XYZ file of C-alpha atoms in Angstrom:
689
model
C 36.032 -37.559 16.530
C 35.599 -33.501 15.252
C 37.828 -34.264 12.311
C 35.598 -37.190 11.103
C 32.253 -34.838 11.452
C 34.218 -31.857 9.691
C 34.995 -34.610 6.896
C 30.647 -35.549 6.790
C 29.756 -32.577 6.777
C 32.484 -31.098 4.026
C 30.826 -34.420 2.077
C 27.509 -33.175 2.384
C 27.333 -29.508 2.062
C 28.285 -29.312 -1.955
C 24.720 -31.494 -1.922
C 22.765 -29.433 0.597
C 23.977 -26.210 -0.904
C 23.167 -27.271 -4.436
C 19.699 -28.572 -2.948
C 18.671 -25.807 -0.741
C 20.624 -22.800 -2.342
C 17.542 -21.407 -4.212
C 14.786 -22.191 -0.916
C 17.798 -20.043 1.176
C 17.669 -17.247 -1.676
C 13.672 -16.958 -1.909
C 13.552 -16.713 1.899
C 15.914 -14.135 1.894
C 14.243 -12.285 -0.778
C 11.195 -12.204 1.519
C 12.365 -11.323 4.306
C 13.986 -8.124 2.296
C 10.252 -7.504 0.634
C 8.865 -7.654 3.947
C 10.935 -5.198 5.492
C 9.921 -3.249 2.713
C 6.570 -3.776 3.232
C 7.051 -2.994 6.724
C 5.026 -6.196 7.571
C 6.326 -9.359 9.906
C 6.101 -12.578 7.408
C 3.948 -15.153 8.924
C 5.274 -18.917 9.584
C 3.775 -20.131 5.900
C 6.464 -17.807 3.990
C 9.327 -19.925 4.964
C 7.450 -22.846 4.280
C 6.753 -21.819 0.763
C 10.055 -20.055 0.288
C 11.352 -24.062 0.580
C 8.793 -25.641 -1.448
C 9.511 -23.235 -4.305
C 13.535 -22.922 -3.867
C 13.186 -26.874 -3.965
C 11.368 -27.164 -7.078
C 13.641 -24.781 -9.006
C 16.723 -26.753 -6.977
C 15.423 -29.765 -8.452
C 15.123 -28.555 -12.002
C 18.761 -27.095 -11.929
C 20.045 -30.829 -10.982
C 18.669 -32.299 -14.078
C 21.889 -31.353 -16.489
C 24.932 -34.096 -15.737
C 26.920 -30.902 -16.241
C 28.591 -29.102 -13.207
C 28.587 -26.049 -15.231
C 25.065 -25.816 -16.622
C 23.698 -26.763 -12.788
C 25.923 -23.728 -12.289
C 24.241 -21.303 -14.512
C 20.803 -22.619 -13.994
C 21.435 -22.278 -10.580
C 22.572 -18.429 -11.160
C 19.961 -17.885 -13.549
C 16.818 -19.184 -11.374
C 18.388 -16.875 -8.119
C 18.811 -13.738 -10.699
C 15.588 -14.222 -12.416
C 13.431 -14.172 -8.819
C 15.592 -11.954 -7.487
C 14.429 -9.794 -10.649
C 10.746 -10.108 -9.706
C 11.372 -9.319 -6.383
C 12.960 -5.988 -7.733
C 10.544 -5.233 -10.293
C 7.651 -5.623 -7.629
C 9.423 -2.680 -5.419
C 9.381 -0.167 -8.028
C 6.394 -0.783 -9.187
C 5.250 -0.477 -5.686
C 6.850 2.838 -5.240
C 5.445 4.198 -8.380
C 2.107 2.539 -8.066
C 1.131 2.381 -4.449
C 0.151 -1.295 -5.049
C 1.403 -4.632 -6.385
C 2.016 -5.330 -9.805
C -0.863 -8.090 -10.636
C -1.169 -10.114 -14.177
C -3.772 -7.780 -15.444
C -1.511 -5.430 -15.101
C -0.280 -6.698 -18.298
C -2.703 -4.882 -20.705
C -1.449 -1.394 -19.920
C 1.994 -2.643 -20.588
C 1.348 -0.505 -23.848
C 1.492 3.209 -21.456
C 4.375 2.419 -19.982
C 5.853 4.677 -21.675
C 4.288 7.469 -20.093
C 6.171 6.761 -16.863
C 10.134 6.175 -18.453
C 11.254 9.138 -16.761
C 9.395 7.981 -13.372
C 10.744 4.447 -13.514
C 14.525 5.549 -14.137
C 13.898 8.035 -10.691
C 12.150 5.006 -8.703
C 14.761 2.374 -9.503
C 17.270 5.281 -8.292
C 15.030 6.145 -4.958
C 15.017 2.382 -4.143
C 19.046 1.572 -5.075
C 19.560 0.785 -1.346
C 16.738 -2.007 -1.240
C 17.490 -2.994 -4.664
C 20.993 -3.568 -3.310
C 20.097 -6.066 -0.862
C 18.392 -8.477 -3.396
C 21.610 -8.470 -5.227
C 23.110 -10.019 -1.967
C 22.482 -13.753 -2.896
C 23.832 -13.264 -6.285
C 27.002 -11.976 -4.891
C 27.506 -14.974 -2.451
C 26.717 -17.111 -5.244
C 29.131 -16.360 -7.371
C 31.685 -15.858 -4.813
C 31.113 -19.249 -2.513
C 27.754 -20.989 -3.110
C 29.054 -21.923 -7.197
C 32.715 -23.623 -6.145
C 29.962 -26.067 -3.721
C 27.634 -26.909 -6.572
C 30.757 -27.504 -9.232
C 31.702 -30.376 -6.691
C 28.347 -31.633 -5.809
C 27.463 -35.194 -7.285
C 24.404 -36.702 -7.411
C 21.949 -39.029 -9.380
C 18.680 -38.645 -11.105
C 17.388 -40.293 -7.652
C 18.378 -37.177 -5.812
C 16.535 -34.711 -8.720
C 13.527 -36.992 -8.026
C 13.472 -37.049 -4.312
C 13.817 -33.003 -4.701
C 10.800 -32.576 -6.279
C 8.803 -35.039 -4.148
C 10.010 -33.210 -1.280
C 8.898 -30.072 -2.874
C 5.600 -31.416 -3.511
C 5.167 -32.649 0.453
C 5.865 -29.593 1.400
C 3.775 -27.884 -0.582
C 1.087 -30.065 0.308
C 1.670 -30.099 4.056
C 1.498 -26.304 4.181
C -1.694 -26.458 2.223
C -3.212 -28.443 4.413
C -2.044 -26.007 7.028
C -3.752 -23.297 5.378
C -6.910 -24.540 4.175
C -7.628 -25.640 8.147
C -6.731 -22.519 9.484
C -9.320 -19.960 10.181
C -8.035 -17.660 12.284
C -8.201 -14.366 12.114
C -10.457 -11.244 10.533
C -9.702 -12.564 6.889
C -8.488 -15.875 7.584
C -5.637 -17.633 5.468
C -8.265 -20.245 4.756
C -10.004 -17.472 2.964
C -7.394 -15.983 1.291
C -6.326 -19.287 -0.168
C -9.092 -20.738 -1.460
C -11.969 -18.028 -1.844
C -11.570 -14.357 -2.026
C -7.760 -13.369 -3.655
C -6.523 -10.279 -2.063
C -2.691 -9.109 -2.838
C -2.164 -6.896 0.058
C -3.482 -9.565 2.264
C -2.023 -12.720 0.681
C 1.645 -11.160 0.624
C 1.688 -10.793 4.484
C 0.229 -14.458 4.874
C 2.280 -16.484 2.386
C 4.711 -13.948 0.604
C 5.387 -12.346 -2.719
C 5.877 -15.509 -4.868
C 2.454 -17.610 -3.825
C 0.605 -14.649 -3.695
C 1.496 -14.482 -7.585
C 0.772 -17.778 -7.952
C -2.758 -17.283 -5.969
C -3.137 -14.473 -8.862
C -2.570 -17.012 -11.661
C -4.950 -19.366 -10.154
C -7.866 -16.911 -9.013
C -7.857 -14.469 -12.285
C -6.110 -16.012 -15.368
C -7.100 -19.751 -14.632
C -10.191 -18.922 -12.476
C -9.801 -21.501 -10.330
C -11.870 -20.567 -6.691
C -13.895 -22.213 -4.452
C -16.737 -21.195 -2.090
C -16.179 -21.642 1.549
C -18.442 -20.334 4.669
C -17.187 -19.646 7.870
C -17.637 -17.879 10.820
C -14.408 -15.286 12.112
C -11.910 -16.278 14.344
C -10.356 -13.675 16.321
C -7.120 -13.501 17.551
C -5.717 -11.670 20.124
C -6.969 -7.783 19.768
C -5.378 -4.604 20.896
C -8.241 -2.436 22.350
C -7.059 1.179 22.445
C -9.223 4.423 23.787
C -9.543 7.344 21.473
C -12.401 9.784 22.083
C -11.309 13.033 20.154
C -13.814 15.179 18.336
C -13.642 15.921 14.667
C -12.289 19.348 14.251
C -12.890 21.848 11.700
C -12.098 25.145 10.693
C -15.305 27.215 10.034
C -18.559 27.595 12.078
C -21.268 26.473 9.724
C -25.216 27.123 10.407
C -25.601 23.369 9.393
C -24.438 20.288 10.632
C -24.683 16.573 10.824
C -23.066 14.605 13.428
C -21.111 11.247 13.270
C -24.000 8.883 13.996
C -27.028 10.609 12.722
C -28.952 12.147 9.688
C -28.957 15.539 9.734
C -31.808 16.614 11.632
C -30.148 17.204 15.634
C -29.201 20.649 15.871
C -26.012 21.916 17.858
C -27.996 23.848 20.226
C -31.001 22.677 22.626
C -33.974 25.280 21.216
C -37.482 25.941 22.963
C -40.024 23.583 22.340
C -43.008 25.339 20.870
C -46.562 24.787 22.450
C -46.986 22.210 19.316
C -44.511 19.678 18.676
C -44.395 18.487 14.976
C -45.304 15.519 13.427
C -41.814 13.311 12.772
C -41.224 12.594 9.243
C -41.824 9.005 8.412
C -38.521 8.328 5.635
C -38.960 5.869 3.096
C -36.408 3.269 2.527
C -34.147 4.128 -1.094
C -34.823 0.913 -2.628
C -36.669 -0.231 -5.748
C -39.398 -2.684 -6.521
C -36.752 -6.053 -7.249
C -37.847 -9.237 -7.079
C -34.687 -11.730 -6.056
C -36.218 -15.019 -7.221
C -36.310 -17.843 -4.197
C -35.417 -20.438 -6.157
C -32.549 -19.939 -8.475
C -30.475 -22.687 -8.990
C -27.245 -21.517 -9.408
C -26.229 -21.440 -5.630
C -23.571 -18.131 -6.104
C -26.524 -16.272 -7.438
C -28.796 -17.722 -4.573
C -26.260 -16.705 -2.311
C -26.619 -13.234 -3.541
C -30.229 -13.113 -3.832
C -30.409 -14.133 -0.292
C -27.998 -11.482 1.099
C -29.347 -8.677 -0.868
C -32.807 -9.161 0.155
C -31.944 -9.217 3.778
C -29.952 -6.132 3.899
C -31.220 -3.359 5.134
C -31.238 -0.455 3.423
C -30.555 3.194 4.131
C -33.735 5.516 4.259
C -34.164 9.104 2.606
C -33.437 11.611 4.471
C -34.398 15.655 5.005
C -31.515 16.037 2.281
C -33.263 13.450 -0.980
C -33.971 15.385 -3.667
C -32.330 18.505 -2.487
C -30.265 19.060 -6.175
C -33.130 17.089 -8.155
C -33.284 18.694 -11.253
C -29.646 20.829 -11.613
C -26.949 19.805 -13.373
C -23.883 17.731 -12.112
C -20.432 17.609 -12.948
C -18.566 14.708 -11.470
C -14.915 15.059 -10.859
C -12.012 12.532 -10.419
C -8.960 14.943 -9.440
C -5.750 13.100 -10.039
C -3.494 12.753 -6.916
C -5.670 15.498 -5.494
C -5.151 16.024 -1.339
C -6.918 17.861 0.618
C -3.552 19.888 2.148
C -3.150 22.094 -1.064
C -6.748 23.333 -0.300
C -5.692 27.401 0.492
C -6.741 30.124 0.461
C -4.356 31.864 -1.345
C -2.494 29.282 -3.754
C -6.256 27.516 -4.538
C -8.796 29.995 -3.735
C -11.511 28.329 -5.692
C -10.953 25.084 -4.363
C -11.161 26.799 -0.756
C -14.082 28.425 -1.656
C -15.973 24.987 -3.073
C -14.563 23.044 -0.240
C -15.505 25.387 2.404
C -18.969 26.856 1.650
C -20.849 23.562 0.196
C -21.135 20.538 1.998
C -18.185 20.031 4.312
C -16.983 16.024 5.087
C -14.593 16.221 8.086
C -13.839 13.039 8.250
C -13.799 11.754 4.497
C -11.140 9.174 3.467
C -9.278 8.202 -0.149
C -8.360 4.196 0.242
C -5.928 3.171 -2.317
C -7.127 0.389 -4.159
C -5.261 -2.530 -6.531
C -5.298 -0.291 -10.045
C -4.445 2.903 -8.557
C -6.809 5.638 -10.577
C -8.539 3.285 -12.527
C -9.980 1.703 -9.089
C -10.059 5.048 -7.427
C -12.751 6.321 -9.975
C -14.585 3.211 -9.540
C -15.248 3.168 -6.612
C -16.446 7.170 -6.589
C -18.792 6.563 -9.371
C -19.942 3.080 -8.453
C -20.437 2.647 -5.323
C -18.816 -1.012 -5.186
C -15.107 -2.062 -3.743
C -12.562 -3.025 -6.673
C -12.532 -7.156 -7.501
C -8.931 -7.679 -6.431
C -6.517 -8.849 -9.393
C -8.689 -7.282 -12.072
C -8.911 -4.247 -13.730
C -12.521 -3.812 -11.911
C -13.234 -1.026 -14.232
C -12.570 -2.661 -17.713
C -13.979 -5.848 -16.212
C -17.336 -4.279 -16.020
C -17.357 -3.196 -19.829
C -19.986 -5.876 -21.023
C -21.776 -5.410 -17.975
C -25.328 -3.692 -17.177
C -24.732 -0.526 -15.111
C -27.706 0.825 -14.250
C -27.164 3.318 -11.408
C -24.028 4.201 -13.268
C -24.415 8.038 -13.187
C -24.150 8.436 -16.872
C -27.618 6.302 -17.284
C -29.392 7.306 -14.543
C -29.189 10.876 -16.179
C -29.387 9.747 -19.511
C -32.994 8.343 -18.948
C -33.879 11.662 -17.383
C -33.388 13.164 -21.224
C -30.038 14.916 -19.584
C -26.586 15.568 -21.966
C -24.217 12.603 -20.411
C -20.948 13.651 -21.352
C -17.099 12.307 -19.816
C -14.147 13.535 -20.540
C -10.322 12.936 -19.937
C -7.329 15.025 -20.947
C -5.137 11.962 -21.465
C -4.828 9.256 -24.317
C -8.826 8.383 -24.632
C -7.805 4.490 -24.327
C -5.669 4.497 -21.551
C -7.014 2.208 -18.984
C -9.570 1.096 -21.410
C -11.757 4.066 -20.539
C -12.805 3.940 -24.210
C -14.726 0.833 -23.343
C -15.461 1.102 -19.475
C -16.957 4.859 -20.001
C -19.542 3.771 -22.561
C -21.163 1.224 -20.374
C -21.356 3.927 -17.147
C -23.434 5.688 -19.807
C -21.647 8.379 -21.373
C -20.314 9.647 -24.506
C -16.550 9.678 -24.155
C -13.975 12.220 -25.405
C -10.390 11.979 -24.516
C -6.789 12.491 -26.050
C -7.204 10.895 -29.838
C -10.885 10.792 -30.126
C -12.003 14.418 -29.548
C -10.336 16.482 -26.806
C -8.029 18.868 -28.473
C -5.831 20.128 -25.708
C -1.769 20.471 -26.489
C 0.417 17.238 -26.054
C 2.409 17.670 -22.735
C 3.033 15.762 -19.876
C 1.120 16.065 -18.176
C -1.827 17.855 -19.845
C -3.809 20.771 -18.303
C -7.291 20.437 -16.828
C -7.870 24.079 -17.668
C -7.141 23.607 -21.143
C -9.777 20.747 -21.394
C -12.457 23.069 -19.473
C -11.950 25.441 -22.088
C -12.319 23.002 -25.214
C -15.163 20.975 -23.702
C -16.983 23.384 -21.528
C -18.934 24.628 -25.056
C -19.971 20.936 -25.785
C -22.430 20.757 -22.826
C -23.142 23.785 -20.842
C -26.360 25.105 -22.650
C -29.801 24.861 -21.867
C -30.410 21.607 -21.942
C -29.942 19.505 -18.679
C -26.363 18.318 -18.323
C -24.389 15.754 -16.671
C -20.586 15.689 -17.309
C -17.816 13.625 -15.691
C -14.238 14.832 -16.046
C -10.791 12.722 -15.223
C -8.318 14.961 -14.825
C -4.465 14.362 -14.962
C -2.781 17.488 -13.759
C -2.089 16.096 -10.730
C -0.056 13.174 -12.048
C 3.043 12.528 -9.988
C 6.200 12.814 -10.984
C 6.569 16.384 -9.340
C 9.372 17.599 -10.669
C 9.724 20.971 -12.033
C 11.757 19.314 -14.872
C 9.800 16.373 -15.264
C 6.770 17.393 -15.140
C 5.019 20.406 -17.985
C 2.494 21.597 -15.513
C 4.363 21.747 -12.512
C 7.235 23.684 -14.853
C 4.373 26.053 -16.136
C 3.423 27.260 -12.717
C 6.622 27.194 -11.347
C 6.900 30.760 -11.025
C 3.547 30.688 -8.644
C 4.794 28.433 -5.548
C 8.784 29.402 -5.606
C 7.936 31.464 -2.655
C 6.754 28.469 -0.708
C 9.324 27.215 2.276
C 9.106 23.690 1.149
C 10.907 21.316 -0.531
C 11.013 21.142 -4.661
C 9.236 18.284 -4.808
C 6.200 20.111 -2.758
C 5.869 22.861 -4.443
C 6.011 21.365 -7.956
C 2.859 19.051 -6.420
C 0.905 22.345 -5.726
C 1.953 23.724 -9.119
C 0.331 20.653 -10.498
C -2.882 20.978 -7.951
C -2.921 24.691 -8.795
C -3.822 23.940 -12.362
C -7.299 21.934 -10.776
C -8.071 25.208 -9.338
C -7.801 27.181 -12.514
C -9.681 24.737 -14.270
C -12.181 24.904 -11.786
C -12.516 29.014 -11.764
C -13.039 28.775 -15.440
C -15.619 26.004 -15.326
C -17.358 28.053 -12.440
C -16.941 31.392 -14.927
C -18.723 29.532 -18.131
C -21.088 28.468 -16.398
C -21.863 31.903 -14.825
C -21.994 33.504 -18.491
C -24.382 31.046 -19.472
C -27.098 31.461 -16.463
C -26.346 27.720 -15.341
C -24.319 28.367 -12.076
C -27.168 27.942 -9.617
C -28.470 24.998 -11.318
C -25.110 23.285 -11.189
C -23.914 20.803 -8.443
C -20.039 20.177 -8.755
C -18.489 17.167 -7.018
C -14.336 16.628 -6.881
C -12.958 13.775 -5.402
C -9.722 11.996 -5.720
C -8.502 8.836 -6.864
C -6.130 8.114 -4.547
C -3.676 10.589 -1.965
C -0.336 11.670 -4.031
C 1.617 8.683 -3.322
C 4.060 9.826 -5.744
C 5.282 12.108 -2.909
C 8.064 10.284 -0.943
C 6.828 9.743 2.900
C 9.070 12.416 4.286
C 7.314 14.988 1.340
C 3.840 13.880 2.389
C 4.468 14.365 5.716
C 5.719 17.930 4.954
C 2.968 18.466 2.602
C 0.608 17.834 5.866
C 2.405 19.861 8.071
C 3.004 16.748 10.574
C 3.814 13.317 10.671
C 0.860 11.006 9.363
C -0.037 8.002 10.871
C -0.207 5.624 7.794
C -3.438 2.642 8.492
C -5.826 5.549 8.454
C -4.900 9.273 8.879
C -2.868 8.823 5.312
C -5.524 8.773 3.571
C -7.629 11.204 4.769
C -8.932 13.631 1.986
C -11.159 15.816 1.028
C -15.202 15.362 -1.313
C -16.152 18.795 -2.295
C -19.324 18.792 -3.062
C -20.602 22.486 -4.170
C -23.288 24.283 -5.609
C -23.715 28.163 -5.500
C -27.573 27.532 -4.869
C -26.560 26.429 -1.490
C -27.369 29.186 1.047
C -24.906 27.985 3.871
C -22.450 25.378 4.336
C -23.275 22.134 5.619
C -20.843 20.513 8.004
C -20.947 16.887 8.137
C -18.817 14.875 10.730
C -19.763 11.468 9.533
C -16.627 9.076 8.946
C -17.129 8.202 4.906
C -15.077 7.472 1.857
C -15.093 7.413 -1.534
C -16.867 4.126 -1.824
C -20.264 6.398 -0.420
C -19.922 9.066 -2.949
C -22.147 7.072 -5.786
C -25.238 6.377 -3.316
C -24.840 9.957 -1.572
C -25.258 11.865 -4.743
C -28.452 9.410 -6.208
C -30.169 10.666 -3.000
C -29.335 14.182 -3.368
C -31.071 13.946 -6.935
C -33.613 12.055 -6.510
C -32.441 9.629 -8.790
C -34.048 5.833 -8.519
C -32.092 3.140 -7.133
C -31.730 0.784 -4.789
C -29.035 1.421 -1.747
C -29.064 -2.687 -1.126
C -27.340 -3.248 -4.232
C -24.101 -0.465 -3.316
C -21.468 -0.949 -0.974
C -21.506 2.288 0.127
C -24.035 4.249 1.901
C -25.478 7.894 1.402
C -23.205 9.584 4.003
C -26.533 11.703 5.107
C -28.945 8.944 5.995
C -28.636 7.608 9.426
C -27.430 3.932 8.122
C -23.827 2.779 9.729
C -21.044 3.898 7.471
C -18.072 2.216 6.940
C -14.516 3.221 5.347
C -12.972 0.654 4.406
C -9.203 -0.472 3.331
C -7.633 -2.445 1.356
C -6.023 -4.747 3.781
C -10.075 -5.209 5.526
C -8.764 -2.452 8.057
C -11.992 -0.342 8.554
C -13.638 2.676 10.310
C -17.007 2.302 11.376
C -17.766 5.500 13.466
C -17.724 3.450 17.033
C -14.181 2.196 16.500
C -11.404 1.621 14.364
C -9.645 -1.606 13.295
C -6.474 -1.732 12.337
C -6.073 -5.530 10.644
C -2.297 -5.443 10.038
C -1.725 -4.479 13.953
C -4.759 -6.400 14.927
C -5.700 -3.370 16.752
C -8.800 -1.541 17.610
C -9.315 2.370 18.362
C -12.488 3.099 20.302
C -13.914 6.413 18.930
C -16.922 6.364 21.838
C -17.255 5.794 25.185
C -19.064 2.767 24.830
C -18.164 -0.810 25.500
C -17.218 -2.857 22.906
C -17.951 -6.649 23.032
C -16.736 -9.411 20.794
C -19.661 -10.209 19.269
C -19.880 -6.537 18.136
C -16.410 -6.631 16.876
C -16.796 -9.852 15.115
C -19.825 -8.358 13.332
C -18.313 -5.884 12.152
C -15.396 -7.438 10.415
C -17.887 -10.115 8.762
C -20.000 -7.077 7.498
C -16.693 -5.562 6.174
C -16.000 -9.093 4.517
C -19.039 -9.598 2.439
C -18.643 -6.101 1.561
C -15.491 -7.188 -0.071
C -17.129 -10.676 -1.214
C -20.180 -8.973 -2.755
C -19.117 -5.981 -4.662
C -16.682 -8.983 -6.350
C -19.605 -11.312 -7.023
C -22.123 -8.257 -8.268
C -19.074 -7.830 -11.292
C -18.397 -11.360 -11.392
C -22.004 -12.331 -12.504
C -23.271 -9.259 -13.848
C -25.606 -8.738 -10.831
C -27.125 -5.873 -12.237
C -28.391 -7.582 -15.318
C -29.412 -10.666 -13.817
C -31.564 -9.327 -11.485
C -32.504 -6.356 -13.854
C -36.019 -6.897 -15.043
C -38.464 -5.004 -17.667
C -40.117 -3.336 -14.653
C -37.138 -2.155 -12.920
C -36.244 -0.346 -16.332
C -39.621 1.310 -16.413
C -38.695 2.728 -13.172
C -35.591 4.283 -13.954
C -37.557 6.721 -16.226
């Protein structure tokens, strides 16, 4: 009996190997990728892996000659493995997955050649695992495939089986509305590479990227949030600060609540009634386009934020807005970066500020800070809006008030298509190649950029200037980074690793640039009349995890704490610092500055919120985790961390999750439909002046 069973097994093993080899290889790749991504693959991953593998396996079975079939099996195994390896290396460099739209940046890849080789070297252990299927194939599997015999019917049967499994799995997904962001939503209506890779695996995520962002096939669905089992933890730790300012805005209010109880006077002053930050916009109720009609209903019903005691505080002043490459709050130091330290501690002090990482690295980081919108996943959002109207962009807002409106970047001016997006934002833009004349190094000097551009805008006419810096760019090494090598002597005394020293050296160049900027403003008599705002595009993911922990001085929690940062908002005219304990992020910068400068804007049309208003704020992350002041929601771990000693109901949690989903949904729809251009009327245009 045993011999008969063994004979049957030997008879079918070659066919089974040929049919399922690629499926098993893909499943292995997915498991390894999930380990790298620190994620447990869901039940959909094996099903999609089998379907993909059967399809490729069937194609490899077409040639009649065994050698040709072996070659095809090997090629498919190797090519698919290379896709996973490429994604791992790309993720190590940029902290996100590669999407189809990233191909438009292929011409600029030369700037990262050394970073690429270093990243490959550091990824060798995980890369070695991806070679396991190829090794097993050449040692074992190909021998069985050589002995496999089949007919055309077998090929057709394999393809049909792949189709059946795909249809079956798709059906399961389409009817699965579980979780804060359901598989159904991800598959049909809202692409998210972060969430899709967790739910469906890498290969299926890449096919969804093609469907959503190349073929433009997506569907509109309506569904309620169905929560899985949620773990609730309690943490009532108070925010900490190193300074004792005279004024504080607490985590749930406007700035009107004092730190201490004061003795009431005989006559209490009348409370100030603040107006909402809205414009006179008519949202058409008779719109026939279903998407626009839905957007009109949503924005018309959305609660606006209110003006507050800080509204117009900086009205009439100049604004210099800076996105600092790879900046982290942990380099703010009284000895190493004294100018940044002064600015960070003598202006607005945001104790709970976050800089989430988005899909397109730096470009998405500056997009969020300058538009107050969440980037559309799968596209280069800043490039996407190049043909749209962006009336709330600071360049357009200040230009309408008669300001000089300029933007500068000390790297190639076409990088990330900035030569297309910045003019849309209202800027007269210059970079290297069209007006910014600095030494061509890698990276280039922020200090030199300020030295050569300052005289172009600092004068008697009001100005708004936007800078995108580059000196803080990875890789953080004294051998492959000009700025780090240039400032090496200034950090050699630090008791830090070489990479962390190099990172400090890079960010010191930003400090030198800010000192030079302040000097020029002071000499021109414009220092008191100018506001400088600095935020990062992303945390320095060019540092390894242990290196960033070293920089921070402790092990960082990875869902939230990793993205804590600093938003420097400073003016020499401020008599004392103002500490803000509100949870906030780069998404809130645009509406906050609009309110402070008294610009005409409609708070309903932002995803972000004026930090100084009494509206509820949401710090949102790419995987739909969020913080709202009352609790933190960890989407990956399905965990809630309470921040206040209050009951949290399921309805409250659902409402918060739905609110975050809407933030993502309508941010994407705004740029997809050029909504600002659609809703913009002549009356509204007149309000901008």
